[in-house]
Structure formats: structure tokens, C-alpha cells
Coordinates of C-alpha atoms and ligand atoms in Angstrom, one line a residue:
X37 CA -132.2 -13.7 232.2
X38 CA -135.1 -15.2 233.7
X39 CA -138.7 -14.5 231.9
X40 CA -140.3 -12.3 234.7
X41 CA -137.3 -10.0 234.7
X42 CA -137.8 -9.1 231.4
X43 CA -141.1 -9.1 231.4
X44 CA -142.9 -5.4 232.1
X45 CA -145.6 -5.5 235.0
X46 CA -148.8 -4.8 233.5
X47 CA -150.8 -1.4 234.3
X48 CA -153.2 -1.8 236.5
X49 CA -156.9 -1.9 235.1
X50 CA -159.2 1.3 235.5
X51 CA -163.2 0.5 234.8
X52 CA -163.5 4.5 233.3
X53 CA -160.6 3.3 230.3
X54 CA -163.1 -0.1 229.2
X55 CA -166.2 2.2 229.2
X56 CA -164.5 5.0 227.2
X57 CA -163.1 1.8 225.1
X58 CA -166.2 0.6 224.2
X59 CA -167.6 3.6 223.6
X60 CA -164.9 4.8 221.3
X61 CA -165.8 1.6 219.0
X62 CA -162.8 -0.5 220.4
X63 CA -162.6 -4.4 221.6
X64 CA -161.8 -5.4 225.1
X65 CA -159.2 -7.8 225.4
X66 CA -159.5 -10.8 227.5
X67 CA -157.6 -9.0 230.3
X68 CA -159.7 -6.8 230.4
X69 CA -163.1 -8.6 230.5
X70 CA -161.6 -10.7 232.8
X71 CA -161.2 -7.7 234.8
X72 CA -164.3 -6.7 234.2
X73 CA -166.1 -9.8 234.9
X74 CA -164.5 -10.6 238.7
X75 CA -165.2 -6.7 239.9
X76 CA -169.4 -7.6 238.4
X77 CA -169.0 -11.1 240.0
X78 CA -167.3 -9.6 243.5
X79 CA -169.0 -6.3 243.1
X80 CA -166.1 -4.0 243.3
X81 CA -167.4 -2.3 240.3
X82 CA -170.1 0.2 241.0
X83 CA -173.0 -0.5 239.2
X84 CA -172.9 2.8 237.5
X85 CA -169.7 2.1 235.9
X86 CA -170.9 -1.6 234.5
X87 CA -174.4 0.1 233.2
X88 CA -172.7 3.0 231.3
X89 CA -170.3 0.0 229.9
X90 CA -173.6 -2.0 229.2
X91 CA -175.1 1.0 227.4
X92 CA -171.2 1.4 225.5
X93 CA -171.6 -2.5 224.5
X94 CA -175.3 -2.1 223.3
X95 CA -174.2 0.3 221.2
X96 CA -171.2 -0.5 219.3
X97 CA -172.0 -4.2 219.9
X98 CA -169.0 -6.9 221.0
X99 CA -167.1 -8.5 218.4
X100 CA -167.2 -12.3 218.4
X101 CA -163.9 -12.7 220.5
X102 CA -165.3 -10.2 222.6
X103 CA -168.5 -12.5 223.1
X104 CA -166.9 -15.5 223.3
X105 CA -164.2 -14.2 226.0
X106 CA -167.4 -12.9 228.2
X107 CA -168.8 -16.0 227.9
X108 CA -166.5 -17.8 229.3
X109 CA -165.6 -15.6 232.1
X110 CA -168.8 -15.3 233.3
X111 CA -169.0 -19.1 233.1
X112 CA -165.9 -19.1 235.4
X113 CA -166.9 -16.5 237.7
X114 CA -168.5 -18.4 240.0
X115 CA -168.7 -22.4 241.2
X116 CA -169.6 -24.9 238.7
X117 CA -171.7 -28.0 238.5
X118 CA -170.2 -31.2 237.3
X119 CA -173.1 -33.8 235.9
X120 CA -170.6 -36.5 236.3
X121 CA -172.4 -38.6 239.1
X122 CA -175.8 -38.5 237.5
X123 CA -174.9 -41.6 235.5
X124 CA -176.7 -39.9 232.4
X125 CA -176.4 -37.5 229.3
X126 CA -177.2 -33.8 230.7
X127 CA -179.0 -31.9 227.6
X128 CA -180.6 -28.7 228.5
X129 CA -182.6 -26.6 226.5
X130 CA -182.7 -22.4 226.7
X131 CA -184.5 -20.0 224.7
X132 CA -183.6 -16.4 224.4
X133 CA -186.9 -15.1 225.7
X134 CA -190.6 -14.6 224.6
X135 CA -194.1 -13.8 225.8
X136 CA -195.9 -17.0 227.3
X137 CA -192.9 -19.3 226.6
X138 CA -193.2 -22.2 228.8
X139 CA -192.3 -25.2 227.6
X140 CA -189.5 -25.5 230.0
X141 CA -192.3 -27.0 232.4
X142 CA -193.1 -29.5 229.4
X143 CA -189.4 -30.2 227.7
X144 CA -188.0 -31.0 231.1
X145 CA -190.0 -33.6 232.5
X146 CA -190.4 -35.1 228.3
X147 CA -186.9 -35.4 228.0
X148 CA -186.3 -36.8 231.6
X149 CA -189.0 -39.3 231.1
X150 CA -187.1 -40.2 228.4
X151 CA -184.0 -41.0 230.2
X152 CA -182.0 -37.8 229.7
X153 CA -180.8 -35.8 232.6
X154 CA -182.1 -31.5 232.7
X155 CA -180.3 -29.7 235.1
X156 CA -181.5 -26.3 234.3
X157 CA -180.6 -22.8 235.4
X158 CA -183.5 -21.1 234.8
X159 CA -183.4 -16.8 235.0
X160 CA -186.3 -14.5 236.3
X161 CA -188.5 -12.0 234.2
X162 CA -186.9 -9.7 231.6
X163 CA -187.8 -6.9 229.9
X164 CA -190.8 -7.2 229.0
X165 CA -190.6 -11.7 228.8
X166 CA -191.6 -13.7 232.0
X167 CA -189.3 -15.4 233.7
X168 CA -189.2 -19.3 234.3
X169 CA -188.5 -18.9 238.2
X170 CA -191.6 -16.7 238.8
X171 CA -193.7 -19.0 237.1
X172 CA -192.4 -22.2 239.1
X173 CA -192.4 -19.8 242.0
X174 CA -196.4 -19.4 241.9
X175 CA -196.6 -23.0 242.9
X176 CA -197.2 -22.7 246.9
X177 CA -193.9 -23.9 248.8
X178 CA -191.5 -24.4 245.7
X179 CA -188.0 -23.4 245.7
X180 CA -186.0 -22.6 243.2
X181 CA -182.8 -21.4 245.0
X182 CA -181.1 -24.9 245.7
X183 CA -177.9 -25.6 246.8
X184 CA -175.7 -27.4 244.0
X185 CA -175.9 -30.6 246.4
X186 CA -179.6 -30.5 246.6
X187 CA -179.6 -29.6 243.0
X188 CA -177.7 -33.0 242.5
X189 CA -180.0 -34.8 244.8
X190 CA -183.7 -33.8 242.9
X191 CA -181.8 -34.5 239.3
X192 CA -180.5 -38.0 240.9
X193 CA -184.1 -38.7 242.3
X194 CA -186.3 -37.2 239.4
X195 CA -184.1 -36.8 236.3
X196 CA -185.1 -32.7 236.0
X197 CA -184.6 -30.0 238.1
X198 CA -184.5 -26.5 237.8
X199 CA -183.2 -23.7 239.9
X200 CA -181.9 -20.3 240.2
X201 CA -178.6 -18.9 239.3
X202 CA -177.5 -18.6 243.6
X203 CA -175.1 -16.6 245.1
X204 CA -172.2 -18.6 244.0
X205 CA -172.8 -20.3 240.5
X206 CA -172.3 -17.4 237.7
X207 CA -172.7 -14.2 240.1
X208 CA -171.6 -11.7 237.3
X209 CA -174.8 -12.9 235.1
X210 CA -177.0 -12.3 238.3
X211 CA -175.3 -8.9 238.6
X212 CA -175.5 -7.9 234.9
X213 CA -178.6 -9.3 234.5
X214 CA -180.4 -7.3 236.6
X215 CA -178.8 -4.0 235.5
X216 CA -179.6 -4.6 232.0
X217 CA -183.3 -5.4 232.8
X218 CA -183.0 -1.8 234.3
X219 CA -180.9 0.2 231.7
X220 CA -182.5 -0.5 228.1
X221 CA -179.3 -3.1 227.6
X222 CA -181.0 -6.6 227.0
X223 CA -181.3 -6.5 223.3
X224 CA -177.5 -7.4 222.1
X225 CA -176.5 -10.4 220.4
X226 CA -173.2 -10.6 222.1
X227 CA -174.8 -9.8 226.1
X228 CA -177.7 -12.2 225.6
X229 CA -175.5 -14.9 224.3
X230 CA -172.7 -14.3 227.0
X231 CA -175.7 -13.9 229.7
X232 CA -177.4 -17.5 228.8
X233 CA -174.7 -19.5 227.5
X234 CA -172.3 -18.5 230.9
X235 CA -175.0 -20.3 232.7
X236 CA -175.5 -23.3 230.6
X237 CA -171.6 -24.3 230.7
X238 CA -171.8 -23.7 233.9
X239 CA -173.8 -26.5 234.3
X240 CA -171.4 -28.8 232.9
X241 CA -173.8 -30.4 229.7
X242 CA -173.0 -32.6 227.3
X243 CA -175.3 -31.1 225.3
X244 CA -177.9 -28.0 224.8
X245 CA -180.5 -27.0 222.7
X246 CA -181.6 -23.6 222.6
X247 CA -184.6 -22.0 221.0
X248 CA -184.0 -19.0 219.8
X249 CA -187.0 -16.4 219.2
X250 CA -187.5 -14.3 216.3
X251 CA -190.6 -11.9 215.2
X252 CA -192.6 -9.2 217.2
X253 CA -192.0 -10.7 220.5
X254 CA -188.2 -11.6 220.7
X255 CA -185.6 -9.3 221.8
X256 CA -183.7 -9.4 218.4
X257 CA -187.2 -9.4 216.1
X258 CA -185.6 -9.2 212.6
X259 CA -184.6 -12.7 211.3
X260 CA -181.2 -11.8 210.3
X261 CA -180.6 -10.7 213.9
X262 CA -182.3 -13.5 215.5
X263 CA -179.8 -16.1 212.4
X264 CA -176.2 -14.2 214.0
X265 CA -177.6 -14.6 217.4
X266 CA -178.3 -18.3 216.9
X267 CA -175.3 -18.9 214.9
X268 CA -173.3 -17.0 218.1
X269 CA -174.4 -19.0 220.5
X270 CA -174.1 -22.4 218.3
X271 CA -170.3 -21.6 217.7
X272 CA -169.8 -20.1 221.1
X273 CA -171.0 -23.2 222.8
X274 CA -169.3 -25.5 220.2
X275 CA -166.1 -23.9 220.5
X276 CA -166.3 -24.6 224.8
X277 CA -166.8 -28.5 223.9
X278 CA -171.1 -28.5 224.4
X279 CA -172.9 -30.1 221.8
X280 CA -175.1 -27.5 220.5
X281 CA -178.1 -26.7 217.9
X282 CA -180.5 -23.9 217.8
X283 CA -184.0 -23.7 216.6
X284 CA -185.2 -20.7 215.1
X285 CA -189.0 -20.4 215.9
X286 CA -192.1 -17.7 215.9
X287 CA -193.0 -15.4 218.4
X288 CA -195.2 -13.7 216.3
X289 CA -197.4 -13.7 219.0
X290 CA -197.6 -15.5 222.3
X291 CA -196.7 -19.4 222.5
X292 CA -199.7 -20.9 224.1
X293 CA -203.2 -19.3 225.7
X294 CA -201.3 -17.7 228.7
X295 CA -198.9 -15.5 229.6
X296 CA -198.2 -14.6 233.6
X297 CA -196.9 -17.0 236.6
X298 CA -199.7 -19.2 237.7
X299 CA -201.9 -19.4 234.3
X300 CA -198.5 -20.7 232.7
X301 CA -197.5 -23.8 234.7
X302 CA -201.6 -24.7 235.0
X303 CA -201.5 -24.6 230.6
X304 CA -198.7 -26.7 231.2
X305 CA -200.1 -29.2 232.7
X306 CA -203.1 -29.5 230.8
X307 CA -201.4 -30.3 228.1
X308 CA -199.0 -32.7 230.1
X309 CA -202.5 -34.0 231.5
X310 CA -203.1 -34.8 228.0
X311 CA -205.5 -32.5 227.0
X312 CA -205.0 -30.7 223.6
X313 CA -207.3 -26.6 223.8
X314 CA -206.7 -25.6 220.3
X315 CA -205.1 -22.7 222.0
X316 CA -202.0 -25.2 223.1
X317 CA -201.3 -26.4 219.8
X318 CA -198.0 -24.2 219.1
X319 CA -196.9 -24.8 222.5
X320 CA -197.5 -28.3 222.1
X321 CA -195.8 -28.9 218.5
X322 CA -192.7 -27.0 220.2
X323 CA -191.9 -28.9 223.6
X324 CA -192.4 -31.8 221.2
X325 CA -189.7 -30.8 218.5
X326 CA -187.2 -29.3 221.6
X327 CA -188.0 -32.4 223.7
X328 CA -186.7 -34.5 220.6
X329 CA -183.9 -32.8 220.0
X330 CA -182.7 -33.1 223.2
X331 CA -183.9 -36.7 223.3
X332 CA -181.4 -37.4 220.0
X333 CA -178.8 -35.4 221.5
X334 CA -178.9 -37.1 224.8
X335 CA -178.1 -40.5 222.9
X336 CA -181.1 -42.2 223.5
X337 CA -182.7 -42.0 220.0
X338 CA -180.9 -41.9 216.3
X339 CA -182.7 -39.2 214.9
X340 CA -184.5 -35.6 216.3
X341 CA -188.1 -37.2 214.8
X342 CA -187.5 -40.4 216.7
X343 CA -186.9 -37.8 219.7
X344 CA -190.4 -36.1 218.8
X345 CA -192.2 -39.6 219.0
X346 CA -190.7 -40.9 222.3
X347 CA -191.7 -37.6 223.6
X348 CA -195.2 -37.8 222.1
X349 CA -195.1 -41.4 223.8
X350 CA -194.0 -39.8 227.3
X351 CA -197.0 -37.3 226.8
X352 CA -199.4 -39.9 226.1
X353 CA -198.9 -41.9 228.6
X354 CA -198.4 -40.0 232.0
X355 CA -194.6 -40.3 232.2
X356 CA -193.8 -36.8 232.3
X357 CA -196.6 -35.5 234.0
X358 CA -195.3 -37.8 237.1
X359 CA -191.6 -36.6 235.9
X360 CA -192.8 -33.0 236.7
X361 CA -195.3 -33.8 240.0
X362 CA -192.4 -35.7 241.4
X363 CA -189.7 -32.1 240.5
X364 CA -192.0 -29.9 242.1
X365 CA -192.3 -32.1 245.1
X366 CA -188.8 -32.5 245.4
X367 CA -188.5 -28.5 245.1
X368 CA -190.9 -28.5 248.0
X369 CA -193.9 -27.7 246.0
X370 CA -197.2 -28.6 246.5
X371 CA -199.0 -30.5 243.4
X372 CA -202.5 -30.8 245.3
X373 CA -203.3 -26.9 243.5
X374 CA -203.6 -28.4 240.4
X375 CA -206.3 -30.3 241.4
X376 CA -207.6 -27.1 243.3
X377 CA -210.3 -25.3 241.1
X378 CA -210.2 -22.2 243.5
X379 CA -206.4 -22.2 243.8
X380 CA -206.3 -19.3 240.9
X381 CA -207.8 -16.3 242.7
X382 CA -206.5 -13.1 240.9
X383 CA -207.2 -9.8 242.7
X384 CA -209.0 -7.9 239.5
X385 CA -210.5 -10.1 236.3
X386 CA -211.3 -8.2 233.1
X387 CA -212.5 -9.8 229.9
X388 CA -211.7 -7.9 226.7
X389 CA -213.9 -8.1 224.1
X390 CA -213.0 -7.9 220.1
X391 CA -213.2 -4.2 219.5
X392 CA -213.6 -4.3 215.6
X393 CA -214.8 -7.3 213.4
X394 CA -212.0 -9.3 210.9
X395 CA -208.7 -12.0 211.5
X396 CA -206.5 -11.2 213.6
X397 CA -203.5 -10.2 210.9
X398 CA -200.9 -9.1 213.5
X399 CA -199.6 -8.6 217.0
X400 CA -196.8 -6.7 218.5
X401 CA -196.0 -9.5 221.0
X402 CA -193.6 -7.0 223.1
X403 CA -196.5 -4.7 223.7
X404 CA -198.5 -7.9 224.8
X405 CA -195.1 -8.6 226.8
X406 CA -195.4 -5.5 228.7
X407 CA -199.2 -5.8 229.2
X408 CA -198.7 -9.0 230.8
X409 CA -195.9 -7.8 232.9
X410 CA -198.0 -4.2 234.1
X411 CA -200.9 -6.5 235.3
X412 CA -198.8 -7.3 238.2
X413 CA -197.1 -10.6 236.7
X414 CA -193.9 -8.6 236.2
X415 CA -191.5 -6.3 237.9
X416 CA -189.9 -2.8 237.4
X417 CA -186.8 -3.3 239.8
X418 CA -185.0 -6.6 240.1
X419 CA -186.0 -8.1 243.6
X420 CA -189.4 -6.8 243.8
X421 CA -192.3 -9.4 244.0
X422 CA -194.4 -10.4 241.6
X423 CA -198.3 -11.5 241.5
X424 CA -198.2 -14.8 240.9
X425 CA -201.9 -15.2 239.5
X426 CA -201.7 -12.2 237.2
X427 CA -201.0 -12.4 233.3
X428 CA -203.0 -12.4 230.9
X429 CA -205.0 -15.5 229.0
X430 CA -205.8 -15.2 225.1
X431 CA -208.8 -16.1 223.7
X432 CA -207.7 -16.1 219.7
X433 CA -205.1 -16.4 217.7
X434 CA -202.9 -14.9 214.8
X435 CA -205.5 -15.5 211.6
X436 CA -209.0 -16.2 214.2
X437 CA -211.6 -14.1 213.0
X438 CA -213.8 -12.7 215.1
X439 CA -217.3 -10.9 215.5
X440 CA -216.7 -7.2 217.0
X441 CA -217.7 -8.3 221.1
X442 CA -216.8 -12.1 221.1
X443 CA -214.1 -12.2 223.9
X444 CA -210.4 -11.6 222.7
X445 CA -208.2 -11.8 226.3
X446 CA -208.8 -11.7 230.0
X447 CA -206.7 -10.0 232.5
X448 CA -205.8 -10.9 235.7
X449 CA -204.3 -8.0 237.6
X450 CA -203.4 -7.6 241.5
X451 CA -206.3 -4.9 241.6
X452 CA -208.7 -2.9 239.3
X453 CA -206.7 -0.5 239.1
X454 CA -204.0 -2.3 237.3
X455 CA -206.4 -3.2 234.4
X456 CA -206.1 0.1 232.7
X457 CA -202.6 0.3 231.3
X458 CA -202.6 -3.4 230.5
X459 CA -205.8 -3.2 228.0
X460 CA -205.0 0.1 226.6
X461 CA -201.6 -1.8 225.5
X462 CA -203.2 -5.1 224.4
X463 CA -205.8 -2.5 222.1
X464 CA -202.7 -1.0 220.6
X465 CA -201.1 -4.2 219.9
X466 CA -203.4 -6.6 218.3
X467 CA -204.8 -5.8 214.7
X468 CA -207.5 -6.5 212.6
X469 CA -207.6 -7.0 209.0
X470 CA -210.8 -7.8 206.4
X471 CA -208.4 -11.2 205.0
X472 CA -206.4 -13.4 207.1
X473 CA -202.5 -13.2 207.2
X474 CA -199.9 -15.6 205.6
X475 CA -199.2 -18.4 208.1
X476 CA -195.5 -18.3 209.4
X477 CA -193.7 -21.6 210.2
X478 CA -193.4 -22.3 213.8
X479 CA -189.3 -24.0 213.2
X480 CA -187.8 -21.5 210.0
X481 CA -183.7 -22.8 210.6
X482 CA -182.0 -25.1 212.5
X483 CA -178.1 -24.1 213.2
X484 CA -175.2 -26.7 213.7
X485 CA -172.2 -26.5 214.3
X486 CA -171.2 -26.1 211.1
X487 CA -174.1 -24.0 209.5
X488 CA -173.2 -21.9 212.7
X489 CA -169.7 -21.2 211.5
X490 CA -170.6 -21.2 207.7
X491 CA -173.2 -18.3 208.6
X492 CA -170.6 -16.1 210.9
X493 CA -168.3 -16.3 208.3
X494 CA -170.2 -14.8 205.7
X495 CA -171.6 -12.4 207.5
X496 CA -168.3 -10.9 209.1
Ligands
URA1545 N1 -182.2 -15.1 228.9 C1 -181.0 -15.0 229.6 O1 -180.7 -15.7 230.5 N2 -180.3 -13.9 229.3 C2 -180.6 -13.0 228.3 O2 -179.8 -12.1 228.1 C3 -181.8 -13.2 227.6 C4 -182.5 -14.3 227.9

């Protein structure tokens, strides 16, 4: 008898039976996600249906199967990109989201000055982090939504490029993205690392590192949660063939002085410029410890240190500044606004001054999150513009003290009357205390392969 004959057809799929699934505490099977996965990617699955089984998955949380099966169908779920003609090692790095995190604009151009290839697919804001496109996007003229040829084309020409998901490469992340940003659904391990790691094999790398956040400001702020994450993604990516290590590191408070579109990219390149504001230093240490990594893991250095001194090397002596001028221009961006002292005209400018005396002991960095994003630098519904010169800049940081009236941020909003809501957040967020708080470590784990699987294996 042949196989199909005695074989049963299988029932057809009904969305209602995976919500009530999930719900119910159980564990989709790869049938299921699959099915799952095409009607986000195709949108034959109202959104209703994928938010309440979101909001199911939240909940009860997806087993690793579970997260490993989405990852990969979301991976598939759209075209691919194959770095095979770029004649180079494609490392990327991704970090699971924080407040003023932009060394994306420094780690890209480092590691391509340094011979690696960095094709990146970069999301917008979330929650209450900003979003890499709408920070590149504040550059007059630059585009991030390329065509997989022309992504081919910058990477060939400038070694780094980075762009947007498209219509066509990973559509069910674009589609559950945006609904989680809406329904309360971002902060779960297994959705996070099925959203970012679907879009990093889809860009066919050899290798990836990925910073992964943990403290006030990070989705998952408890280190044990932020440790399972990282050790997820680690094995998830391993298990798919990608070279993988992830950094834990602080976001304590914001990385950097800024946090909005504009004010970002411009830090950026003051530090790629080679200056050093004191106010840099954390953002600086980190491109310089990702950049390495991704330096050592694209072949062209033994160790990650050796990484961290050719990168130090490409800062000091213009390489990537001209790496990134010469991506932006291949994006269609114009680089004469960096030069432009007027270019950053914000519609309302408020500067906040200390409101008590003491060091600054602690900050809830998602509170400064969603002040940054309710200046105007941030939106409420997926599609909606954003103000490219609003954000907010700090003036001090964790353990500073200051003198009750010295300044402690400025605002940038679209209008005065957008100021409100984002002070009375900052003045609920930041604290002050008579001694100055323990220092936290910028790098507290690093995850292999094989730490990755040790650590899910003791925690199952
Ligand atoms: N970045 C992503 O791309 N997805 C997430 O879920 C979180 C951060």
C-alpha cells in the first residue's frame, strides 16, 4: 500500500484552536506555527486573532522548541539575502533594545573599516526604545527601504549598509512587530528572540553578535531574564549554523548623552570625528568591545581585544568616519548637515534643571524611554511619523552629583506643548541620593555557544 493511502489527511488549521492553545498553557507544534506564521506573513490572519495569540504567548511564554520553530519560520517567511558575492565575512551585530543605543552608527562603519562586511536589518522604534531607522531617517534624503540588489550594491561599494525589513524579506516580523508595539506584547524572551534573530538569518551571516540589555531600561530588566534571553538567542542562532555570542551590558541608564533621531546619529559622529565628551564614554567603550567582537569573528583578528584595538585604530584615524559618510551617501543621504550648525532646529527647547542637590543614585531608564519617545521622537501607532530633531540630551550621569539648579537634561519636543509630559516623566525617573551608588560594569557575561546551552539546561 502506498504511504499516502495510509496516511490520514490532516485537519485543517483554525487560528481560534492556537490562541485557546496557548492560552490553555499548551505548545504549538511546528505545523502549527508554520501555519501561523504564513497567514501573519500573507495577512490572512486578522490581526485580532495574532494580538490575542501575542497576549496568550506573553503570558504563558513559548517553550524553547516553540522559539526556535518561530524563528525559523519567520526567517523563511519571506525572501532571503545570500552574502555570497560580497567576497567577505558578513558579522552583524543586534541588541535587544535600550534608550539612546546607537552604536549601530559606530559598530558598522568600525567593523567595515576593518574589512568585515555589515549588512544590517535594522527595525524602527519600540515600546518605549528608539528605533535605528528613524534615527538614520533624520538624515535629509536617506533611505532605508532598499531593494536586496541595491542593498548588495552599497555593502559591495561601502562594506556596511543598513536598511529596513521591506515588503518581502521577513514580512511576518514587520506584521508582528508592529502589533506587539501596540498590544503590551514586546517583553517575551521567546517573541523578541524569534522577532530579531528571524531577521538576522535572514540575512544570510556568518556570524552575529548581539548585545543584549539588561537593568532599568531593557525590556527583560532582571539579570536572570536578560541571561535566558541571551543564552536563547545564542543557542537558537547556533543551532541554524550562525556563529553567535552575546554581550550582556547596562542600561542602567541611557548609553551616551542622547536619546531621539537627529541628536543620536550627530553623538555618533562626534565621537567617530574623534572627539571623546565625557558623556560618550559608555557609548564609546561599547562600539569598541562590539566592533571587536565582530572584528575576531569576521576572521580578521585572533582574539575579541585585538578586535577592540583595530577598531580603536579605525576610530583614530578617520577610516570609519569615511566608512559611514560614504553609507549614508550611498543611501542617498546628505553628509553636508553634519557640518551644518543650524541643521538641528527642534520646534520647543526646554532645559531641566537639578531639582534637589546629591549623586544621581538611580534612573528608571524606561520612564526616560517614554519621555524621549512623548517629545515627539517616538510613535503611538506603527506608521505614524516621527520628529526627527526631538529627544532628549543628558547633561549627567548615574553617580554625577549635582548642585540643586545646575542643568540635568534638555528637551527637544515638536512644540511647547509637548514638553510637559516628557519632564514630569524624566522628574519621576531620575533620583537623588546624599552618597553615590555602586558602579555597575558596562560587559557582566559573555554567552557562547556552549555557556548558552550549559545555562538552558540548567535552568529548564
Ligand atoms: N528588536 C527587535 O527587532 N525585535 C524585538 O522584539 C526587540 C528588539
Amino acid at each position: 500500500m502506498s504511504s499516502s493511502a495510509s496516511t490520514p489527511p490532516l485537519a485543517p488549521l483554525h487560528m481560534i484552536d492556537l490562541i485557546r492553545k496557548k492560552r490553555d498553557g499548551g505548545s504549538l507544534d511546528a505545523r502549527e506555527i508554520g501555519f501561523l506564521v504564513s497567514g501573519a506573513a500573507n495577512e490572512s490572519i486578522p490581526n485580532d486573532q495574532l494580538a490575542a495569540w501575542l497576549m496568550a504567548a506573553w503570558l504563558r511564554g513559548l517553550s524553547l522548541d516553540e522559539a526556535r520553530t518561530l524563528t525559523l519560520a519567520m526567517r523563511d517567511s519571506g525572501d532571503k539575502f545570500s552574502p555570497a558575492r560580497l567576497g567577505k565575512t558578513a558579522v552583524d551585530k543586534h541588541s535587544t533594545g535600550g534608550v539612546g543605543d546607537k552604536t549601530s552608527f559606530l559598530i558598522a562603519p568600525l567593523a567595515a573599516a576593518c574589512g568585515v562586511a555589515v549588512p544590517m536589518i535594522s527595525g524602527r522604534s519600540l515600546g518605549h526604545t528608539g528605533g535605528t531607522l528613524d534615527k538614520l531617517e533624520s538624515i535629509p534624503g536617506f533611505r532605508t527601504a532598499l531593494s536586496l540588489k541595491e542593498f548588495e550594491a552599497v555593502l559591495m561599494k561601502c562594506g556596511a549598509s543598513i536598511i529596513s525589513q521591506t515588503q518581502s524579506l521577513v514580512p511576518a516580523d514587520r506584521v508582528l512587530y508592529a502589533l506587539r508595539d501596540r498590544t503590551g506584547t514586546v517583553e517575551s524572551p521567546g517573541l523578541i528572540c524569534a522577532s530579531i534573530l528571524s531577521k538576522k538569518l535572514a540575512a544570510g551571516l556568518d556570524a552575529l553578535v548581539l548585545d543584549v540589555k539588561t537593568g532599568s531600561g531593557a525590556f527583560l530588566r532582571k539579570p536572570e531574564d536578560s541571561a535566558y534571553l541571551a543564552a536563547l538567542m545564542v543557542a537558537t542562532a547556533e543551532a541554524a549554523g550562525t556563529r553567535t555570542v552575546a554581550l550582556l551590558t547596562d542600561m542602567s541608564q541611557p548609553l551616551g548623552h542622547s536619546a531621539g533621531n537627529w541628536i543620536e546619529v550627530a553623538e555618533s559622529v562626534e565621537l567617530l570625528r574623534g572627539q571623546r565628551p565625557s558623556q560618550s564614554e559608555d557609548l564609546r567603550e561599547l562600539s569598541l568591545i562590539l566592533a571587536g567582537w565582530m572584528i575576531h569573528l569576521g576572521g580578521q583578528v585572533a582574539t575579541p581585544e585585538s578586535g577592540y584595538s583595530r577598531a580603536e585604530k579605525a576610530l583614530a584615524d578617520g577610516s570609519a568616519l569615511r566608512a559611514f559618510f560614504a553609507m549614508i551617501e550611498a543611501q542617498g543621504g546628505n553628509t553636508k548637515v553634519f557640518s551644518d550648525p543650524n541643521f538641528h532646529s527642534p520646534g520647543a527647547i526646554k532645559v531641566v534643571p537639578a531639582w534637589e542637590s546629591g549623586y544621581i543614585s538611580t534612573m528608571d531608564t524606561t520612564a526616560l524611554g517614554w519621555a524621549v519617545q512623548r517629545t515627539g521622537a517616538g510613535r503611538e501607532n506603527a506608521g505614524e511619523p516621527v520628529d526627527p530633531h526631538a529627544g532628549i540630551d543628558f547633561h549627567a550621569r548615574l553617580g554625577a552629583r549635582l548642585e540643586k539648579g545646575q542643568p540635568l537634561a534638555t528637551l527637544y519636543a515638536t512644540n511647547p506643548a509637548l514638553l510637559a509630559e516628557p519632564e514630569a516623566l524624566l522628574k519621576q525617573a531620575i533620583h537623588f541620593s546624599k552618597t553615590p551608588p555602586q558602579k555597575v560594569p558596562l560587559v557582566s557575561r559573555i554567552f557562547n555557544r556552549e555557556s548558552a546551552e550549559a545555562y538552558l539546561k540548567d535552568s529548564r
